[in-house]
XYZ file of N, CA, C and O in Angstrom:
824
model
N 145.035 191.143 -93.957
C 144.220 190.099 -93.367
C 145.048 189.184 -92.460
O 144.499 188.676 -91.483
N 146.491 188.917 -92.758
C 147.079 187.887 -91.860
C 147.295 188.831 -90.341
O 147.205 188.291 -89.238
N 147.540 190.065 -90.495
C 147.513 190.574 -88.973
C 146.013 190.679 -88.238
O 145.819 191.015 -87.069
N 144.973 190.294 -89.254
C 143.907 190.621 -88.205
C 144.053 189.094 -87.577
O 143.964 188.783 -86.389
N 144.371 187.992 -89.024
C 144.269 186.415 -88.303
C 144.928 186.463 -86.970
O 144.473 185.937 -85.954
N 146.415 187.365 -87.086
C 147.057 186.869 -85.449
C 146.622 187.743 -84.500
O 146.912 187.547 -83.320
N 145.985 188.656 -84.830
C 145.162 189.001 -84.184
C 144.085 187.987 -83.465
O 144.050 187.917 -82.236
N 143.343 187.325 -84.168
C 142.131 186.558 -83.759
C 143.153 185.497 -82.897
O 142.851 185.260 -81.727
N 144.121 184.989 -83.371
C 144.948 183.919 -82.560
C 144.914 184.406 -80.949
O 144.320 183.917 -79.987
N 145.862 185.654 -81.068
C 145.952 185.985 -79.837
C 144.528 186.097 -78.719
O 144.374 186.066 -77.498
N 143.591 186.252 -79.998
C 142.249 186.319 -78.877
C 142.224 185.281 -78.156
O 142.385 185.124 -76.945
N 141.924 184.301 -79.319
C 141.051 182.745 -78.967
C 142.175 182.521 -77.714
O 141.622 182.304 -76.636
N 144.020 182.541 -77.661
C 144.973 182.162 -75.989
C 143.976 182.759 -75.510
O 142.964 182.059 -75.533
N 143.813 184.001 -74.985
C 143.420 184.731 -74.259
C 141.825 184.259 -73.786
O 141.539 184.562 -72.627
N 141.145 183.798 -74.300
C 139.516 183.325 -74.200
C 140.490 181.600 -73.691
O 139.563 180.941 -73.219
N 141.659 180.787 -73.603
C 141.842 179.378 -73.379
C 141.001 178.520 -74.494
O 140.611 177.369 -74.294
N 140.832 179.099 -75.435
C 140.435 178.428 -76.330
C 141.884 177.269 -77.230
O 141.726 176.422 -78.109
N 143.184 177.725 -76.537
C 143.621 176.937 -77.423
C 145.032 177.561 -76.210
O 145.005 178.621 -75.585
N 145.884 176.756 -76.194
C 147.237 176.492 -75.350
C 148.177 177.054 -76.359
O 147.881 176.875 -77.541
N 149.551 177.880 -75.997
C 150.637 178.475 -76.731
C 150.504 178.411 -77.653
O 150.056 179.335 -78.333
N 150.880 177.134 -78.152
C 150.780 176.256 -79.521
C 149.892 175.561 -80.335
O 150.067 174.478 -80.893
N 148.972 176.254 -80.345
C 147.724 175.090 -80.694
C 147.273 175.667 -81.827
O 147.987 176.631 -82.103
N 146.051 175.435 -82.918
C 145.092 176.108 -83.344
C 146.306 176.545 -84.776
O 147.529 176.685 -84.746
N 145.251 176.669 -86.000
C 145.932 177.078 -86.943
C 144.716 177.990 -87.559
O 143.544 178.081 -87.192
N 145.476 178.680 -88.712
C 144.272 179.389 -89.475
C 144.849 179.618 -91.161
O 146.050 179.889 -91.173
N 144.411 179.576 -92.114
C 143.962 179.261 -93.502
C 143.568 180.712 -94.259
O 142.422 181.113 -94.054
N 144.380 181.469 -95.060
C 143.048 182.399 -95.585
C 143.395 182.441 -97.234
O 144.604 182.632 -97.366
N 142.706 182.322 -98.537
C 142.864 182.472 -99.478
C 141.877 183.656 -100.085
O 140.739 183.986 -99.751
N 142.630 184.086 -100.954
C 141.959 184.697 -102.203
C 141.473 184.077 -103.243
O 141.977 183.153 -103.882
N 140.307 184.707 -103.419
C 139.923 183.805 -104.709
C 140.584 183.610 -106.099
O 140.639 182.612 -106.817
N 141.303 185.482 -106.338
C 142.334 185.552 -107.278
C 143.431 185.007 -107.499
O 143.970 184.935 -108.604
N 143.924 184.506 -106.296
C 144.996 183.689 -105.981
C 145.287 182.205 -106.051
O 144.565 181.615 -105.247
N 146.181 181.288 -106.805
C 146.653 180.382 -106.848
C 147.634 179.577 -105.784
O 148.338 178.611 -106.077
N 147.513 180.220 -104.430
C 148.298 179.553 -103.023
C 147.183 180.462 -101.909
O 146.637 181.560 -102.017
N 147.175 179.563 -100.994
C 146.775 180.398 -99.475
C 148.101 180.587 -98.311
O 148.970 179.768 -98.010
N 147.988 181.303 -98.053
C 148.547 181.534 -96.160
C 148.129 180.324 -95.503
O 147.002 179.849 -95.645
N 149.154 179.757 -94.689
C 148.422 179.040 -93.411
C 149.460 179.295 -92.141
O 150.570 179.608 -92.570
N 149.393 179.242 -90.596
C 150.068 179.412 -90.168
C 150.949 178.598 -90.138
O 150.777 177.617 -90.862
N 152.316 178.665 -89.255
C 153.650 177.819 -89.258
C 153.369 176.725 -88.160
O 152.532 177.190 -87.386
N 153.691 175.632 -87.843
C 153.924 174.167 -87.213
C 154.316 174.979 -86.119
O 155.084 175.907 -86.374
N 153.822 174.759 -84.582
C 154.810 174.697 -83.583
C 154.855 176.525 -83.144
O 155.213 176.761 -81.990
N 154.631 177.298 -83.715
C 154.708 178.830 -83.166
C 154.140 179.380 -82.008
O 153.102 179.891 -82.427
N 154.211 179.606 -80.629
C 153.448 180.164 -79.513
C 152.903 181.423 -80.467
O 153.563 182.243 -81.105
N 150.962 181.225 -80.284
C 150.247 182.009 -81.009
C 150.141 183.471 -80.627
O 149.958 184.275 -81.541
N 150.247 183.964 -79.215
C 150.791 184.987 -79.012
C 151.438 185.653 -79.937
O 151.016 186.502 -80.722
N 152.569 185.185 -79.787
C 153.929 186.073 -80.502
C 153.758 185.872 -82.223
O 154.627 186.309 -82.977
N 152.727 185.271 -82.658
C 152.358 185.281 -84.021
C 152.425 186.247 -84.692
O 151.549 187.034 -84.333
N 153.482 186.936 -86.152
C 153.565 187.796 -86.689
C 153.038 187.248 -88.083
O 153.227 186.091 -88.456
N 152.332 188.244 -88.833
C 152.496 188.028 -90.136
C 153.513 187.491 -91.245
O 153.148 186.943 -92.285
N 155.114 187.773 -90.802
C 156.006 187.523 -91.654
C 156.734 185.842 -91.536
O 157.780 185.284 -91.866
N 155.547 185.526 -90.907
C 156.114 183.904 -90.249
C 155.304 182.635 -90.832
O 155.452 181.420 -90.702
N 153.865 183.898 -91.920
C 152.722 182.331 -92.516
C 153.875 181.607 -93.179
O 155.084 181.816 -93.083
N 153.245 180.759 -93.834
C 153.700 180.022 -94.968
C 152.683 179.909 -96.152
O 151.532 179.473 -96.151
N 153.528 180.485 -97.274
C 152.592 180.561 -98.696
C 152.403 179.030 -98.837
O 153.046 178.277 -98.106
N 151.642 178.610 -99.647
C 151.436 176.936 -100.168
C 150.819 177.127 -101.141
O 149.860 177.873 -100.946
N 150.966 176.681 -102.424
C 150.325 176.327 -104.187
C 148.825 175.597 -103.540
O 148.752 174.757 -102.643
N 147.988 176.066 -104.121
C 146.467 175.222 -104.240
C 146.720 174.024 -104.557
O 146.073 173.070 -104.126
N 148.058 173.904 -105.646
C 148.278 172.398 -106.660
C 149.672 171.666 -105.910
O 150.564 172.166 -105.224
N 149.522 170.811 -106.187
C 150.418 169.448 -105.660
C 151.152 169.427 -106.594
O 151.081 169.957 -107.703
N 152.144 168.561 -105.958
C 153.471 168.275 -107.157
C 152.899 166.498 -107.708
O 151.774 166.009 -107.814
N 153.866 166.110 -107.879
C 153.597 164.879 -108.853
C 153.475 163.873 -107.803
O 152.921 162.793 -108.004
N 154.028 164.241 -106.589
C 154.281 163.222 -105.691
C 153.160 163.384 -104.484
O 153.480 162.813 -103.442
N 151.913 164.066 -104.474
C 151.154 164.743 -103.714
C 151.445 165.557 -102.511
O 150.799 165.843 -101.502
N 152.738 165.859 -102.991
C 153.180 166.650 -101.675
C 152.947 168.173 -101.916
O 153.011 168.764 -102.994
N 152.620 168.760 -100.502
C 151.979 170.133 -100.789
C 153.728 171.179 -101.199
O 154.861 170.852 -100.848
N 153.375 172.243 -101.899
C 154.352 172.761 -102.722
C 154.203 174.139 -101.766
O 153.134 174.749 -101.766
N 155.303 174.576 -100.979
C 155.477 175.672 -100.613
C 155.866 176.419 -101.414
O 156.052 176.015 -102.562
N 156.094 177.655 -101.089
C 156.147 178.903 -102.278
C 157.339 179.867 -101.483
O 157.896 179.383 -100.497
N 157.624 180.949 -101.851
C 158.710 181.480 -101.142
C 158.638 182.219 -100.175
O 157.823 183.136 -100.068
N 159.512 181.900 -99.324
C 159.536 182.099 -97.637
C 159.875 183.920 -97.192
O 160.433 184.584 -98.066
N 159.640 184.378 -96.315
C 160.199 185.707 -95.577
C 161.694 185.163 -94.856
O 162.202 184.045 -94.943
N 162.129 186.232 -94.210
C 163.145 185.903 -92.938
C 162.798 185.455 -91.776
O 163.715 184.971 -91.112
N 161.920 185.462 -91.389
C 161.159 184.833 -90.189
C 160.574 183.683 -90.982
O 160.689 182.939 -90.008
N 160.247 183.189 -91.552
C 159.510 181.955 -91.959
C 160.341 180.958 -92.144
O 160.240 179.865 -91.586
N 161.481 181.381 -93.191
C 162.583 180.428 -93.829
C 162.526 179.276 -93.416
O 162.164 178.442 -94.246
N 162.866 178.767 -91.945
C 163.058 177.912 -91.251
C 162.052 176.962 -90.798
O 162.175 175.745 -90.653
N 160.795 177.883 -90.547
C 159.661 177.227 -90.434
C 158.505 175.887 -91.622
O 158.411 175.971 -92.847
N 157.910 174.963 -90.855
C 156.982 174.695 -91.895
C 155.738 174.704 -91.553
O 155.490 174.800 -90.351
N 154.710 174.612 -92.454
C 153.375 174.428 -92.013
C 152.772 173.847 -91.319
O 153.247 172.806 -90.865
N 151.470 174.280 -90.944
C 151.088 173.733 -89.894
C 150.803 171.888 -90.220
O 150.983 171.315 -91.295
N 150.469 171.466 -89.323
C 150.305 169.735 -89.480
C 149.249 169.442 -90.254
O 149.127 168.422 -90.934
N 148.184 170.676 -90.120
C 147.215 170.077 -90.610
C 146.537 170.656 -92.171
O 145.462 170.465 -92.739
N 147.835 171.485 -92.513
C 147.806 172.081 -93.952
C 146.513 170.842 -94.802
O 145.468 171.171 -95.363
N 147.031 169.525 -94.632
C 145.801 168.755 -95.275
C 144.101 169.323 -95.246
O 143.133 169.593 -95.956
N 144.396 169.286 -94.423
C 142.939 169.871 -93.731
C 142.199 171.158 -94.464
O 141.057 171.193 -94.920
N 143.268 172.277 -94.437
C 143.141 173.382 -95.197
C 142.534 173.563 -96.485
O 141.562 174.164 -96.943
N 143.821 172.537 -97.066
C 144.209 172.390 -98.754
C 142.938 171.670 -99.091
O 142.534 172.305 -100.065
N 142.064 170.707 -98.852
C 141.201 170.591 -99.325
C 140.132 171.091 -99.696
O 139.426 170.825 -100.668
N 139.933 172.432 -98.242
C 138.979 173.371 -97.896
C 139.162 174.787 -98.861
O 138.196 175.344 -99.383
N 140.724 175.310 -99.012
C 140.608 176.269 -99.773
C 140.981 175.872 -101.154
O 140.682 176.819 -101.880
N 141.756 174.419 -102.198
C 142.123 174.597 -103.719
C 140.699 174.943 -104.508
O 140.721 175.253 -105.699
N 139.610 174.875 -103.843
C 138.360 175.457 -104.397
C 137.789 176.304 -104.312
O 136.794 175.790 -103.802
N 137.407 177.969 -104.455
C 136.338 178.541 -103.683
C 135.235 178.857 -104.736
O 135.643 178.826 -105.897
N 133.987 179.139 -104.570
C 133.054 179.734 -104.910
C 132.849 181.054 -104.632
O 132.919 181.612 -103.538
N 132.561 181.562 -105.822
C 132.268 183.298 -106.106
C 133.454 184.207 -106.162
O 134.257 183.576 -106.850
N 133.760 184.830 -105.973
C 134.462 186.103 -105.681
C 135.253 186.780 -104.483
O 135.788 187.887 -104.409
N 135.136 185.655 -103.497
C 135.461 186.227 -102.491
C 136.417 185.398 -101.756
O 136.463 184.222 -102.116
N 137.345 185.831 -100.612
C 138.708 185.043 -99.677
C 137.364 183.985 -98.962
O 136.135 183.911 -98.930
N 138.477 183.353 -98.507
C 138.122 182.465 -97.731
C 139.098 182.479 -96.754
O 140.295 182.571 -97.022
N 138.431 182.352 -95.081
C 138.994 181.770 -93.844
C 138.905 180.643 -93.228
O 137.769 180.181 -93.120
N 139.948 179.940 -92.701
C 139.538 178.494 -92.308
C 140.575 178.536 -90.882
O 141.787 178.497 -90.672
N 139.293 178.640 -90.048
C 139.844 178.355 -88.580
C 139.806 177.531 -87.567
O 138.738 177.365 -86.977
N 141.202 176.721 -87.090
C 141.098 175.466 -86.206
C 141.531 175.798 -84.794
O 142.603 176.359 -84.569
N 140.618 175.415 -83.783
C 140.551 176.104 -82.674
C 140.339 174.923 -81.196
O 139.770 173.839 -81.331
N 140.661 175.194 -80.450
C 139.970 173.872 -79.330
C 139.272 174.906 -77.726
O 139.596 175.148 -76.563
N 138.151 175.211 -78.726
C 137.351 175.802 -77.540
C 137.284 175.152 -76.561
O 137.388 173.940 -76.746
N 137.093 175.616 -75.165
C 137.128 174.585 -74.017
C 135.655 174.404 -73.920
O 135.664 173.173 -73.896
N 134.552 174.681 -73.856
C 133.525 174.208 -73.738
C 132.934 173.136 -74.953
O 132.418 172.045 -74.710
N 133.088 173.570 -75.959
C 132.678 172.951 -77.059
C 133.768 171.299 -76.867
O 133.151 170.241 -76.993
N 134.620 171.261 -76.705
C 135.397 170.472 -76.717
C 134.617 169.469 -75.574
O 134.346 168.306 -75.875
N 134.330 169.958 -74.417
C 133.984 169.059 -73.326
C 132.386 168.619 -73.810
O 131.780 167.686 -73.282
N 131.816 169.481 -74.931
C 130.388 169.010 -75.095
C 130.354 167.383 -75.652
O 129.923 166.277 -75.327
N 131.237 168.162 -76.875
C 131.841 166.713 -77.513
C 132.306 165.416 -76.620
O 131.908 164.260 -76.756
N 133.244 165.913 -75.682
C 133.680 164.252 -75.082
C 132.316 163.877 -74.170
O 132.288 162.826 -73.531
N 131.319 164.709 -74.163
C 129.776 164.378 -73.245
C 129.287 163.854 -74.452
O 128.084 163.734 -74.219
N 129.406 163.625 -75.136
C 128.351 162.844 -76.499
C 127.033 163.660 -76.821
O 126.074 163.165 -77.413
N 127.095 165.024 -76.346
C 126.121 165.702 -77.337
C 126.827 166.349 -78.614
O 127.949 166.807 -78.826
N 125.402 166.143 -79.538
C 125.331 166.212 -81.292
C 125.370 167.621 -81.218
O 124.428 168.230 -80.712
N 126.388 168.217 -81.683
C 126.034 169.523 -81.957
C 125.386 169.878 -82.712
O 124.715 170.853 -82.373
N 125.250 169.536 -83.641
C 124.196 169.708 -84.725
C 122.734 169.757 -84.692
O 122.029 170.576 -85.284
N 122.281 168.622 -83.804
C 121.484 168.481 -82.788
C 120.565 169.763 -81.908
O 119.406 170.176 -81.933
N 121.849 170.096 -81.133
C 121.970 171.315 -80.010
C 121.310 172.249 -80.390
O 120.246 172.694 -79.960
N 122.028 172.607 -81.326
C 122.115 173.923 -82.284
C 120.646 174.107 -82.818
O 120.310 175.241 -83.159
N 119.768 173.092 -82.910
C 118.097 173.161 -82.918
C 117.094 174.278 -81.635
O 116.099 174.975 -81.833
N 117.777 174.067 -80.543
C 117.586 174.114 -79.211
C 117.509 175.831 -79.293
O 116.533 176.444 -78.861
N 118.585 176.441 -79.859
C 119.166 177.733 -79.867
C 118.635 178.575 -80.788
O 119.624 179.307 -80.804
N 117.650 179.264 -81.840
C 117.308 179.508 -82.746
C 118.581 180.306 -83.469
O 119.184 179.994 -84.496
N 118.834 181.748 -82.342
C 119.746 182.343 -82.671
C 120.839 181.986 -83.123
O 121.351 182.746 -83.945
N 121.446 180.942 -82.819
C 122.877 180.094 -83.049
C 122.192 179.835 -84.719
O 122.651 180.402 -85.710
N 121.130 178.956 -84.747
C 121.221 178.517 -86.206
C 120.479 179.765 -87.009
O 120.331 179.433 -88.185
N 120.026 180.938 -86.778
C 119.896 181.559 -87.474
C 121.279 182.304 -88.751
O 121.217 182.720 -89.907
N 122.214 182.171 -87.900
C 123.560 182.894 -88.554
C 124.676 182.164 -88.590
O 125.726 182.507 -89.134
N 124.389 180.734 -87.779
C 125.868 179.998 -88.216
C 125.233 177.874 -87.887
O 124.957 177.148 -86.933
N 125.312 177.791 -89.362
C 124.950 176.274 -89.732
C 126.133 175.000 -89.328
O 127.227 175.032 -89.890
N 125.823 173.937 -88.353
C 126.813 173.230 -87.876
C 126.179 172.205 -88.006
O 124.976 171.992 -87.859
N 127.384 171.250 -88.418
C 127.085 170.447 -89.539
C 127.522 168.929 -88.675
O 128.233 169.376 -87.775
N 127.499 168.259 -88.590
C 127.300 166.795 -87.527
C 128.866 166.733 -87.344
O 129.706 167.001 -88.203
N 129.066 166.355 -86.144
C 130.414 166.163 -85.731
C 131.456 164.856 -86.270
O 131.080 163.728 -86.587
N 132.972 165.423 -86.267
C 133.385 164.075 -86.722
C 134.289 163.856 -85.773
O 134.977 164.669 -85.156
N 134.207 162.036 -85.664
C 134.399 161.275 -84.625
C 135.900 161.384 -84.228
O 136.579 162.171 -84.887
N 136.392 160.805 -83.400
C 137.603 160.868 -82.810
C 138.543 160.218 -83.732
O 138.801 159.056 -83.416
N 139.109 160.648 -84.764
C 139.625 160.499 -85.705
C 141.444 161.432 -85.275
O 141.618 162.402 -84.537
N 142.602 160.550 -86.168
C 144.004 160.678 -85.294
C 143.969 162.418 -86.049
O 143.399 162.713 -87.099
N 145.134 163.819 -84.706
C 145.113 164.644 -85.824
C 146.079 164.639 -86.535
O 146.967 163.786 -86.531
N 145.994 165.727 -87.315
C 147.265 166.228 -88.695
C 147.117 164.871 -89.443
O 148.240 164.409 -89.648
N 146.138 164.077 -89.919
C 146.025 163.499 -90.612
C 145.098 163.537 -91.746
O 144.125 164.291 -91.734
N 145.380 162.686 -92.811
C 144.699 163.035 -93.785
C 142.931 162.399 -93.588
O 141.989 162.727 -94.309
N 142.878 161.429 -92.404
C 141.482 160.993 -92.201
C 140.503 161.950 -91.725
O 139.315 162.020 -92.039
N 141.249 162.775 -90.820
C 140.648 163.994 -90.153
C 140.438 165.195 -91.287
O 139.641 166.131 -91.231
N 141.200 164.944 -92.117
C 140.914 166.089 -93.093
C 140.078 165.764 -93.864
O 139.349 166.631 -94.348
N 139.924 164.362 -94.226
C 138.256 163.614 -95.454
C 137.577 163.478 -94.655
O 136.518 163.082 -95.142
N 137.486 163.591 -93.323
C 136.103 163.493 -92.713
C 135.486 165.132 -91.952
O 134.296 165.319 -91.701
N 136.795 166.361 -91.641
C 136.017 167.342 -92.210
C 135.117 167.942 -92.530
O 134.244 168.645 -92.021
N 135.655 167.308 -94.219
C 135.229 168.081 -95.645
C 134.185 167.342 -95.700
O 133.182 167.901 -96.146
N 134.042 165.734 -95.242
C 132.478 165.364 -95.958
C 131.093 166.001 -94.670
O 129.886 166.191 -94.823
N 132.018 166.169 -93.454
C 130.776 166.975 -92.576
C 130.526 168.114 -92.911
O 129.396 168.599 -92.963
N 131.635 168.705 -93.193
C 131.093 170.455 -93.644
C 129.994 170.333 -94.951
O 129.069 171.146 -94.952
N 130.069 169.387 -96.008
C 129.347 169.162 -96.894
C 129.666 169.979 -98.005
O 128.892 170.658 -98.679
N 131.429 169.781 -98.173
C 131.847 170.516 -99.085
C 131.876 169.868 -100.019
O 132.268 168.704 -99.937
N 131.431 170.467 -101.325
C 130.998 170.049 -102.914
C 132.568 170.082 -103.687
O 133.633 170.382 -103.148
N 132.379 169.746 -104.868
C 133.977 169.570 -105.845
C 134.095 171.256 -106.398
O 135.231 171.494 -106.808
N 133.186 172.395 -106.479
C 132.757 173.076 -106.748
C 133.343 174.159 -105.980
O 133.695 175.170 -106.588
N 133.520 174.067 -104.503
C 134.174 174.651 -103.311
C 133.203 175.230 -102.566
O 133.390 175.956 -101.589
N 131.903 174.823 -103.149
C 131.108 175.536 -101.813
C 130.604 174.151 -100.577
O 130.829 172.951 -100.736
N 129.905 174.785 -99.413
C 130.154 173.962 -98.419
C 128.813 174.081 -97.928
O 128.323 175.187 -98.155
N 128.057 173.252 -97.308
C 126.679 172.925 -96.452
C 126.781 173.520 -95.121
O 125.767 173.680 -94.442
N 128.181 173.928 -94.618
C 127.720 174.220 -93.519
C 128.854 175.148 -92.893
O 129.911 175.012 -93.508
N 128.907 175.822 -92.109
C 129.668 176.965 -91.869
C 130.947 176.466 -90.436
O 131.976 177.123 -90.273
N 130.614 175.305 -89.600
C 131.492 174.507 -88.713
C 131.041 173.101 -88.129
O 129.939 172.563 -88.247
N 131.761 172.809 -87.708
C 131.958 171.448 -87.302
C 132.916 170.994 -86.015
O 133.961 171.615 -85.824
N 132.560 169.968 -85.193
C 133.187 170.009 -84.381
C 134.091 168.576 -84.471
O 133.723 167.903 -85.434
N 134.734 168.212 -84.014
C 135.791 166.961 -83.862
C 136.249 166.576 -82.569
O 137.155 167.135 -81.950
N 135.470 165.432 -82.127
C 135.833 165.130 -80.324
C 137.431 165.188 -80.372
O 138.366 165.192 -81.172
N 137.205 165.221 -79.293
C 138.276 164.784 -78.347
C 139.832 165.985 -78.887
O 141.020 165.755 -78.666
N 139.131 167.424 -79.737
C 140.535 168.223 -80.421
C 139.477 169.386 -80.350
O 139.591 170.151 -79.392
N 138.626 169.574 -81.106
C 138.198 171.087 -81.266
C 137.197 171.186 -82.338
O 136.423 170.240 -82.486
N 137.118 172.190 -83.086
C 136.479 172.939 -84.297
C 136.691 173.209 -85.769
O 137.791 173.729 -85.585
N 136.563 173.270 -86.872
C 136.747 173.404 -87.850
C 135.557 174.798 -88.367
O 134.350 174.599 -88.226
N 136.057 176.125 -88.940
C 135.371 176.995 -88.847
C 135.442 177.989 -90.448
O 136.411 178.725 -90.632
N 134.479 177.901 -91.352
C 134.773 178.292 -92.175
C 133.960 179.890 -92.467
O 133.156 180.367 -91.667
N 134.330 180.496 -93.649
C 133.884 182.040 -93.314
C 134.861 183.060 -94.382
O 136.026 182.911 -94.748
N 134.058 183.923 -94.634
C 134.854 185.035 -96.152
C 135.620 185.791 -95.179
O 136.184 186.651 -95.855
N 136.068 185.998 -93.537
C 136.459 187.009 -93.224
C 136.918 186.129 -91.501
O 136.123 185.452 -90.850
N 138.333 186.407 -91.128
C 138.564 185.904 -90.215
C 137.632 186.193 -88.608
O 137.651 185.296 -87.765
N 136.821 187.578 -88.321
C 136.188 187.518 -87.367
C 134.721 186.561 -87.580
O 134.226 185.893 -86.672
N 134.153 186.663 -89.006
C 133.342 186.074 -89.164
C 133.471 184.713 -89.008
O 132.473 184.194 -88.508
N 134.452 183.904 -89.296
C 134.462 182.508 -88.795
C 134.886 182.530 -87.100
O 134.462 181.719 -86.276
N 135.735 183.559 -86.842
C 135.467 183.428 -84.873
C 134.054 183.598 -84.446
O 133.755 183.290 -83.292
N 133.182 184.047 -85.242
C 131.665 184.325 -84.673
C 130.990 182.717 -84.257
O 130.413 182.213 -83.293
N 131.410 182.336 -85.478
C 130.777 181.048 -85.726
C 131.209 180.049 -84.338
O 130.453 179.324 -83.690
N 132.675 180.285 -84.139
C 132.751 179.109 -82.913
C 132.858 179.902 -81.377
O 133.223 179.342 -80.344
N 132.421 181.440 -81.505
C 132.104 182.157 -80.195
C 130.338 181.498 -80.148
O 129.879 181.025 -79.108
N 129.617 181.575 -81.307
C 128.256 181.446 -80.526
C 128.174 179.934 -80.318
O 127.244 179.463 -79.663
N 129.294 179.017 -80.955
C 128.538 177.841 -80.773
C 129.007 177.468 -79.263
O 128.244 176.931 -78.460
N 130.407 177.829 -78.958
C 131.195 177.687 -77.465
C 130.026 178.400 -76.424
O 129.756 177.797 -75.385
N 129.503 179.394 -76.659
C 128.394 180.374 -75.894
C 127.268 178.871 -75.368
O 127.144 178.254 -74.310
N 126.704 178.775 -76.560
C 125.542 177.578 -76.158
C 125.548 176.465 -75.033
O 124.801 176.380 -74.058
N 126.984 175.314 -75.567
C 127.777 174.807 -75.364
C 128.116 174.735 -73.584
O 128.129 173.748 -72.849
N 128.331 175.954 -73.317
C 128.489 176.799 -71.744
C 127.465 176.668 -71.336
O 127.358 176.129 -70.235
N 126.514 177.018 -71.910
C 125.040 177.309 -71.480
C 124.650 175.905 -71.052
O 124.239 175.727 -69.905
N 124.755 174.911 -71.901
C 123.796 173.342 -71.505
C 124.386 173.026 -70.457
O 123.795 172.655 -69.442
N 126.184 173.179 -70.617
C 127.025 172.538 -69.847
C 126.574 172.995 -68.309
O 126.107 172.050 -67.674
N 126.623 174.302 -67.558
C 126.410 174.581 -67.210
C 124.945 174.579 -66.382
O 124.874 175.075 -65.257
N 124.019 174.093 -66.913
C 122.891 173.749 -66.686
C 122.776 172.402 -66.230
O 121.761 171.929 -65.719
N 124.013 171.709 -66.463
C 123.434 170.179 -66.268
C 122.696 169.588 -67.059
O 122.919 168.389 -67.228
N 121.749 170.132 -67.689
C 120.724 169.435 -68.585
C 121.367 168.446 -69.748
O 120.626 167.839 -70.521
């Protein structure tokens, strides 16, 4: 699964959804007691599998997130900034199945946002969009790699203590997307159709 994630990385450069360095991605097992997230700072291109960083679901005493043991390519590296963000989204899941959590800065979706349309809103407009992927009210221009951006999130996605969630993405002015999903193309679906729409209004003027 982490080569299809850098896989999807390399897409989203390639679509300008996100600059060298940008954009992170999240994937846990449910069996599992740590997730993958990518490394701080890596041109997503050249993204290999042997470069995630493991991280414990659980905190140490001091709430600091607990890495786990490194590859040869990783050693050096640390997580991404916004591991907060993650860790809230995956120390829980519901049912049986992985979880993906993908952060992205689509260029259309991004410019919808600094236009002050509600995506959530939008997404009424589109049937198809909300037939297969639920987006959940945007959160405000909040600083990133912080922990405010990461509690405000989790309370838009409408994630429960339980680990399940109200809504499948979310957008965040003035940075990008938050994209959740059992399977890394399946959460790129989610912010391909909402970026699709997005194009569409923009484009229209309307």
């Amino acid at each position: 699964m982490l080569k299809t994630c850098c896989e999807l990385m390399q897409k989203a450069y390639q679509l300008n959804w996100i600059t060298s360095r940008d954009g992170n991605i999240s994937v846990r097992n449910k069996d599992r007691e740590h997730f993958w997230i990518t490394p701080s700072g890596i041109r997503k291109p050249m993204l290999d599998p042997d470069m995630w960083k493991k991280v414990s679901i659980y905190r140490d005493s001091f709430e600091n997130f607990v890495v786990m043991d490194h590859t040869a390519l990783s050693s050096n590296l640390e997580p991404s900034g916004e591991t907060p963000l993650h860790h809230g989204i995956q120390k829980n899941i519901s049912g049986d199945c992985s979880r993906v959590v993908v952060h992205l800065h689509p260029t259309y979706t991004v410019a919808a946002l600094h236009k002050g349309i509600e995506l959530d809103k939008l997404v009424l407009q589109f049937p198809e969009l909300g037939r297969y992927t639920k987006v959940g009210k945007s959160v405000p221009d909040v600083p990133p790699i912080s922990q405010e951006l990461a509690d405000r999130c989790h309370e838009n996605l409408g994630l429960k203590d339980d680990g399940t969630m109200e809504y499948d993405i979310v957008g965040i002015k003035g940075h990008g997307v938050v994209s959740i999903a059992e399977s890394p193309w399946q959460a790129f679906e989610h912010i391909e159709r909402l970026e699709h729409i997005c194009k569409i209004v923009l484009i229209s003027g309307l």
